[in-house]
C-alpha positions in Angstrom: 35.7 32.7 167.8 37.4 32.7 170.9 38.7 29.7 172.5 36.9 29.9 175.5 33.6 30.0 173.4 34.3 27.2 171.2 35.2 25.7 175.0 31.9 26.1 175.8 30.4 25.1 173.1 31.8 21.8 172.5 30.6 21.0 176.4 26.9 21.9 175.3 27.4 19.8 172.5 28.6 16.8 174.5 26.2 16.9 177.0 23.6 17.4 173.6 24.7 14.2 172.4 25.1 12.4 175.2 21.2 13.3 176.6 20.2 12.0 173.3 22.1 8.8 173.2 20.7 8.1 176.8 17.3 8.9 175.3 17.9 6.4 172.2 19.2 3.4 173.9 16.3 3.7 176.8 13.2 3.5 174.0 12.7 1.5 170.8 13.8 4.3 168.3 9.7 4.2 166.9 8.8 6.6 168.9 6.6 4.6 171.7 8.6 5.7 174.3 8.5 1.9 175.6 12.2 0.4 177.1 13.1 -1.9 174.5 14.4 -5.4 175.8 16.2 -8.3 173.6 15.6 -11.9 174.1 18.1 -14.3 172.5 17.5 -18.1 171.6 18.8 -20.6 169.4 15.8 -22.6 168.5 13.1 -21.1 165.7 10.5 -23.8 167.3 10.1 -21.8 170.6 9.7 -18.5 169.0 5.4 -19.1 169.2 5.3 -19.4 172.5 7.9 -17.5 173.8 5.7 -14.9 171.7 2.5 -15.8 173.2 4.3 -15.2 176.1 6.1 -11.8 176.4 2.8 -10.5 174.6 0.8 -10.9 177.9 3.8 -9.7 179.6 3.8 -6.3 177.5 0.3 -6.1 178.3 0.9 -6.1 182.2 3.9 -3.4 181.5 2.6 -1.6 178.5 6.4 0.7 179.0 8.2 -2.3 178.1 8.8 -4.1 174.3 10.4 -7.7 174.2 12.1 -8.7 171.0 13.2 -12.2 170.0 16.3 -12.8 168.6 16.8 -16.4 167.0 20.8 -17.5 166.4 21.2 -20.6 165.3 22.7 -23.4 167.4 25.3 -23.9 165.2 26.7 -20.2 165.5 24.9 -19.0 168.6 27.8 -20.2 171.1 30.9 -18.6 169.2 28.8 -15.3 168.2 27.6 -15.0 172.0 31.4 -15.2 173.2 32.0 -12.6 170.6 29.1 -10.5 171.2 29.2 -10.8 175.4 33.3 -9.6 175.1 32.2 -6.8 172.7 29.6 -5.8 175.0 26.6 -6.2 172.9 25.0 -9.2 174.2 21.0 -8.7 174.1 19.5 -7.9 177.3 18.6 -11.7 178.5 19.8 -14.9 176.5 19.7 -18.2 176.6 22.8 -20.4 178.0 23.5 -23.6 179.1 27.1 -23.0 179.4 27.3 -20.0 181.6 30.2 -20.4 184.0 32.9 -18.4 182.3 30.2 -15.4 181.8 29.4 -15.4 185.6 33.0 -16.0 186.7 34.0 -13.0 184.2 31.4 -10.6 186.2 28.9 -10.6 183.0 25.8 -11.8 184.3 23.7 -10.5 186.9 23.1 -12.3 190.3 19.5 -13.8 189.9 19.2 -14.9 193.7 19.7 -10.9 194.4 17.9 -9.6 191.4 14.5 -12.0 192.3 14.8 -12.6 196.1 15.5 -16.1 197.5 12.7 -17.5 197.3 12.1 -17.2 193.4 14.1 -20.5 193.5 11.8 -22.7 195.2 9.1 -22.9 191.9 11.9 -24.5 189.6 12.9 -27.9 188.9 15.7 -28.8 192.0 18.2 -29.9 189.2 18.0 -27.2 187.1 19.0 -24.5 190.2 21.5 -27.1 190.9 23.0 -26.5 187.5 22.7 -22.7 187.5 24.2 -22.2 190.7 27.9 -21.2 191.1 29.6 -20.3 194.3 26.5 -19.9 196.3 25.0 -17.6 193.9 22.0 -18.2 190.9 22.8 -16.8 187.4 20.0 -18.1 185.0 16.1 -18.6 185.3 15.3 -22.5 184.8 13.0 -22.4 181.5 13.1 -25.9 180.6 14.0 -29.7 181.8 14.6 -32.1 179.2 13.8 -35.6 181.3 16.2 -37.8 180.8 16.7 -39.9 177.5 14.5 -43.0 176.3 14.9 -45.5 173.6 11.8 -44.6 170.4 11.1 -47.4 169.1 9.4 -48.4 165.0 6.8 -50.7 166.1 6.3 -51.8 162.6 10.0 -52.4 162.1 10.1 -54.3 165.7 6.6 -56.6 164.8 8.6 -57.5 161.2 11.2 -58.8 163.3 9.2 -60.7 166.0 10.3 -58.5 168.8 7.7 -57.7 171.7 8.1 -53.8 172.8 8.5 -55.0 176.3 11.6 -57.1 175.5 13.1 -53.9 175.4 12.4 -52.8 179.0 14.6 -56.1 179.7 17.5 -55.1 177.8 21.5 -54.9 178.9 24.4 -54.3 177.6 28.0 -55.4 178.7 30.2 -58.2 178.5 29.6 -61.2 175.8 28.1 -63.0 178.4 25.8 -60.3 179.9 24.8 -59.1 176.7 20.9 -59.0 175.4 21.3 -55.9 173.6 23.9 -56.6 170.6 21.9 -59.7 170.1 18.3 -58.2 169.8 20.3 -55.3 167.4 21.6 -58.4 165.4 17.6 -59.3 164.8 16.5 -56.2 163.8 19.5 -56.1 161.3 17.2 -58.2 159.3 14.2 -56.0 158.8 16.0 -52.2 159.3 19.0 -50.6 157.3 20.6 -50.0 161.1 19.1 -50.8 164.3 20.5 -48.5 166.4 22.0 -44.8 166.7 25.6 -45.4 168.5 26.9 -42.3 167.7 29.1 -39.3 169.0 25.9 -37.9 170.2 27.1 -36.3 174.0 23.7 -36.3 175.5 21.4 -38.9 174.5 24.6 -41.6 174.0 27.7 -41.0 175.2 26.8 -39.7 178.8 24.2 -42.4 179.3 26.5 -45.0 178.2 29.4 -44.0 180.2 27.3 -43.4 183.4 25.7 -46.9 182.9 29.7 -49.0 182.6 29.9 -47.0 186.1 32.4 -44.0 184.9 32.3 -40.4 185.2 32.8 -37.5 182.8 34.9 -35.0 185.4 35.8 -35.5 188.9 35.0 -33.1 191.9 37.3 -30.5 190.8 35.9 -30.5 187.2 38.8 -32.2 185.3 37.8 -35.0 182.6 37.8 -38.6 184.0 36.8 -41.1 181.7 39.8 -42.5 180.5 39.8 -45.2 182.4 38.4 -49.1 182.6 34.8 -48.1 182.7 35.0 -45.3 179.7 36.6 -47.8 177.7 34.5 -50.5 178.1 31.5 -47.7 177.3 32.9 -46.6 174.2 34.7 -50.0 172.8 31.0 -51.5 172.9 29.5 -48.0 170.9 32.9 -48.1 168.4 32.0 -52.1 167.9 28.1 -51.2 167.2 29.3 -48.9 164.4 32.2 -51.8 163.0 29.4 -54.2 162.8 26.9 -51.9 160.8 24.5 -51.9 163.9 24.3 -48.1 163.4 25.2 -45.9 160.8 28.7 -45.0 160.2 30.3 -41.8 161.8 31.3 -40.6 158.5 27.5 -39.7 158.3 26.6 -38.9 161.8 29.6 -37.0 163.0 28.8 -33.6 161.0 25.5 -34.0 161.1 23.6 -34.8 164.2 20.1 -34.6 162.8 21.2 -38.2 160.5 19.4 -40.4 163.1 16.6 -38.7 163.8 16.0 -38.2 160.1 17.0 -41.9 159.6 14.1 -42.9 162.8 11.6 -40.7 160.5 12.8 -42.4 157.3 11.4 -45.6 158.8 14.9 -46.7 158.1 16.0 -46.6 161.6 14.8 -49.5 164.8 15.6 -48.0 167.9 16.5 -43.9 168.3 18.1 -43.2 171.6 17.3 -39.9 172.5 15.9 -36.9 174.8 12.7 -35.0 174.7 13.4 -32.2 172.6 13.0 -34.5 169.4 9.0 -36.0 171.1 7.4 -33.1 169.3 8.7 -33.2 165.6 8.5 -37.4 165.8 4.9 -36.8 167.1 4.5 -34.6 163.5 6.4 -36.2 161.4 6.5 -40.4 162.1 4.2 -41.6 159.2 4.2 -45.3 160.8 3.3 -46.8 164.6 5.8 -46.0 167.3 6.5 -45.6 171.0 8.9 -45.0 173.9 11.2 -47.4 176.1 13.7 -47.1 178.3 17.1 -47.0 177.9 18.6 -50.6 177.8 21.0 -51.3 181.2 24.5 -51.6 181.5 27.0 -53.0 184.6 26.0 -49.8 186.6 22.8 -49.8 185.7 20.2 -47.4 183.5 22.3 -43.8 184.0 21.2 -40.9 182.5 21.7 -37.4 182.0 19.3 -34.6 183.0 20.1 -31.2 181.3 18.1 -27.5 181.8 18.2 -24.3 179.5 18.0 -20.9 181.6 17.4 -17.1 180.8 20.5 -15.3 181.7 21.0 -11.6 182.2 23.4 -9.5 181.1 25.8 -7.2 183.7 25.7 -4.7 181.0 22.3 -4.2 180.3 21.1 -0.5 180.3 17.4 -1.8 181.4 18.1 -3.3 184.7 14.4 -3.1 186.3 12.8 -3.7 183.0 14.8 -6.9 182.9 14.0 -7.8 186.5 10.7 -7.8 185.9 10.9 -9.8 182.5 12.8 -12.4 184.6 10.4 -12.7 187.1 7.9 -13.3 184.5 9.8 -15.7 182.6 10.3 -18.0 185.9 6.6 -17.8 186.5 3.9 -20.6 186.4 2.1 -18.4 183.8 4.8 -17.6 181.8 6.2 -21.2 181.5 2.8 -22.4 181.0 3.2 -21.5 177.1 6.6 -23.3 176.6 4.3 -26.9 177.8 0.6 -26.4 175.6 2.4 -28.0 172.8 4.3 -30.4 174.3 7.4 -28.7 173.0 9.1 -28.8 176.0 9.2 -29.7 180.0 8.7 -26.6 181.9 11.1 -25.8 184.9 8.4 -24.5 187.1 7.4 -28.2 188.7 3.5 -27.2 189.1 3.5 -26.8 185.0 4.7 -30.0 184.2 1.8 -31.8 184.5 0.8 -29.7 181.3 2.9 -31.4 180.0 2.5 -34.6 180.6 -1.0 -34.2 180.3 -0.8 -33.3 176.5 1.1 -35.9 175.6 -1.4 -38.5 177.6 -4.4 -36.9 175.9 -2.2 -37.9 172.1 -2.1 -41.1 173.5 1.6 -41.2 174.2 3.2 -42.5 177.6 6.1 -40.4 178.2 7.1 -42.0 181.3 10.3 -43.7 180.3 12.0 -40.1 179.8 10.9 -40.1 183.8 11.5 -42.5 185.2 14.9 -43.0 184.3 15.7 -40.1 186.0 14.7 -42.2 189.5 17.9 -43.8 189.1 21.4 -42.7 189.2 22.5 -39.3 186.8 25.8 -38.4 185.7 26.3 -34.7 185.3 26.9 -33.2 181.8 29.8 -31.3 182.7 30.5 -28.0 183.0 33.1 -25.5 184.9 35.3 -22.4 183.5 36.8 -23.2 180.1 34.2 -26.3 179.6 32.9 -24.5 176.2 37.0 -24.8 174.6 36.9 -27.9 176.4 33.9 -29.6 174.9 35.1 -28.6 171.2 38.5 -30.6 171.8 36.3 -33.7 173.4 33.8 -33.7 170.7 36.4 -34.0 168.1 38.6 -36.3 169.7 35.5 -38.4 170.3 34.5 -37.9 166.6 38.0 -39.5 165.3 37.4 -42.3 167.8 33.9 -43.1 166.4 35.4 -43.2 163.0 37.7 -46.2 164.0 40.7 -44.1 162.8 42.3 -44.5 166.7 41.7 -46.8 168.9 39.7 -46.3 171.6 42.3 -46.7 174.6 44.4 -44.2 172.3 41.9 -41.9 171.9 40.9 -41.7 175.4 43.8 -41.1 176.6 44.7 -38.4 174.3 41.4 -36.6 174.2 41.4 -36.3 177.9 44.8 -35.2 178.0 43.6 -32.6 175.2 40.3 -31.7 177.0 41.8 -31.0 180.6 44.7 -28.7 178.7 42.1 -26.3 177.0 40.6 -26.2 180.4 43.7 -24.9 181.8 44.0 -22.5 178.8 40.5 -20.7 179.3 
């Protein structure tokens, strides 16, 4: 064969293959002919109504197929990193720490791809979180509130403590202190009282917010070693020394042990967020309810935190993901994520659905509100936070444990945090 022919050849063969591989990665493989689109979460719970949901969206764009794909929380920030520099990231995933992804040019510009006014449905402080620069890079999905204080009303009736005494509580310096005190009552009647533990969201954050301190400053470097921090965590390190709360040993590795222990009937008071209301709501076999988180010099300070849909920059499917987006930051969309009380929806006008079906099950789940009327401290974020985080967390995890002290440990966790920050 000539060369020329074989030339030719191979171009038709190219082209061949390269027609085909267009053809493949624009339908499901099944032959449907429908653009396939890949949805990835981290929590098996949603997975019902997220169903419920992209069903009715398939119905109103029959040329389009959502899958679910369910990582694992444990996993599903490492394998994303892996998976979004290897370029196969699904379509749309969820992310809560998204900064590096948009600063890297991954994701795609959801104030562009929606319009400017898509915005104006969602929760004000979950935009706030998703927006870098000036520009929008998730869909809000859902809010959890802020964090309240659940509370074993047969454990607090064997120690002859009102639920309303907890609404009073503070905690601080000796002579400021109701909270140790009431912990030290409940001793009697519960194997621990309380849940100090390295638990970011629902303890650490509302605990240094609350002694007045921040986690970073403006420019995003760590700030907490400082008077405030340490008065925040040498009260949560004494807590554990004084077998007010379970040892770190137990709860460092495994942050389901409280819950579990709260479930167990074994545990008083369980400091925590929404996300847990539906699986105590199952799973409580004895009386129980919610409180607000006790005060401390600055105040009751909590944290407010928001999952979002983002979208990938390399996604074959561009229009078939703008329209899944605007679905999934719609008031019918979100509707689904708040019929079970599973979670708070981001669109405001659904989350009276939610509170509604908690109201009708005869829980008030004001306290996880009405915190959130006070003063917040942010949960952190910026470019590097992720290598950041894993450096604080562990740092934090070896204070808890007693095995350095906490002035020690601040110091040298912040240190460490700020340095993997700069490493990113």
């Amino acid at each position: 064969m000539k060369t020329s022919t074989r030339v030719v050849l191979g171009l038709a063969l190219s082209v061949a293959l390269l027609v085909a591989a267009a053809l493949w990665l624009g339908h499901s493989g099944d032959g449907s002919g429908r653009t396939v689109l890949r949805m990835r979460i981290w929590d098996q719970s949603f997975v019902p109504a997220y169903r419920a949901s992209l069903d009715a969206f398939q119905r109103a764009n029959p040329d389009v197929e959502v899958r679910i794909t369910v990582v694992p929380w444990a996993n599903y920030q490492e394998k994303l990193r892996l998976d979004v520099a290897g370029g196969t990231a699904d379509d749309v995933y969820w992310s809560n720490l998204y900064e590096d992804y948009a600063d890297a040019g991954r994701l795609m510009d959801i104030g562009a791809l929606l319009g400017p006014n898509a915005a104006r449905a969602w929760d004000p402080a979950a935009v706030a979180q998703y927006t870098r620069r000036g520009k929008l890079w998730a869909v809000p999905q859902f809010v959890d509130g802020g964090t309240a204080v659940y509370y074993n009303r047969d454990l607090l009736a064997a120690a002859h403590v009102d639920p309303d005494e907890l609404s009073t509580l503070r905690w601080g310096p000796a002579a400021q202190d109701t909270f140790t005190p009431l912990l030290r009552r409940l001793a009697a009647v519960a194997l621990w009282p309380y849940n100090a533990a390295n638990d970011f969201q629902s303890i650490v954050l509302p605990f240094l917010g609350s002694a007045g301190g921040r986690l970073q400053g403006p420019d995003q470097r760590f700030v907490f070693d400082n008077p405030e921090g340490a008065q925040a965590f040498d009260y949560l390190v004494r807590l554990i020394a004084e077998h007010l709360s379970p040892s770190a040993a137990d709860t460092n590795d495994n942050t389901d042990f409280t819950r579990n222990a709260f479930l167990q009937g074994k545990l008083a008071l369980f400091q925590s967020g929404t996300y847990n209301l539906a699986q105590i709501a199952q799973q409580a076999k004895f009386a129980w309810g919610v409180a607000m988180i006790p005060q401390g010099p600055a105040g009751r300070v909590s944290t407010d935190n928001a999952i979002g849909v983002v979208a990938s920059a390399a996604t074959p499917h561009p229009e078939a993901v703008r329209r899944l987006l605007a679905w999934l930051g719609g008031a019918q969309s979100q509707a689904y994520l708040a019929r079970d009380g599973a979670s708070i929806p981001a669109v405001v006008a659904d989350q009276g659905i939610y509170r509604d079906y908690w109201a009708h099950k005869g829980i008030d789940v004001s306290p996880f509100f009405d915190v959130l009327r006070g003063p917040r401290i942010p949960s952190g974020g910026g470019p590097g936070f992720p290598a950041a985080f894993d450096v604080l967390t562990q740092g934090l995890s070896e204070m808890f444990l007693g095995r350095i002290p906490v002035p020690e440990a601040l110091s040298r966790t912040e240190a460490a945090a700020n340095a993997a920050m700069d490493q990113r």
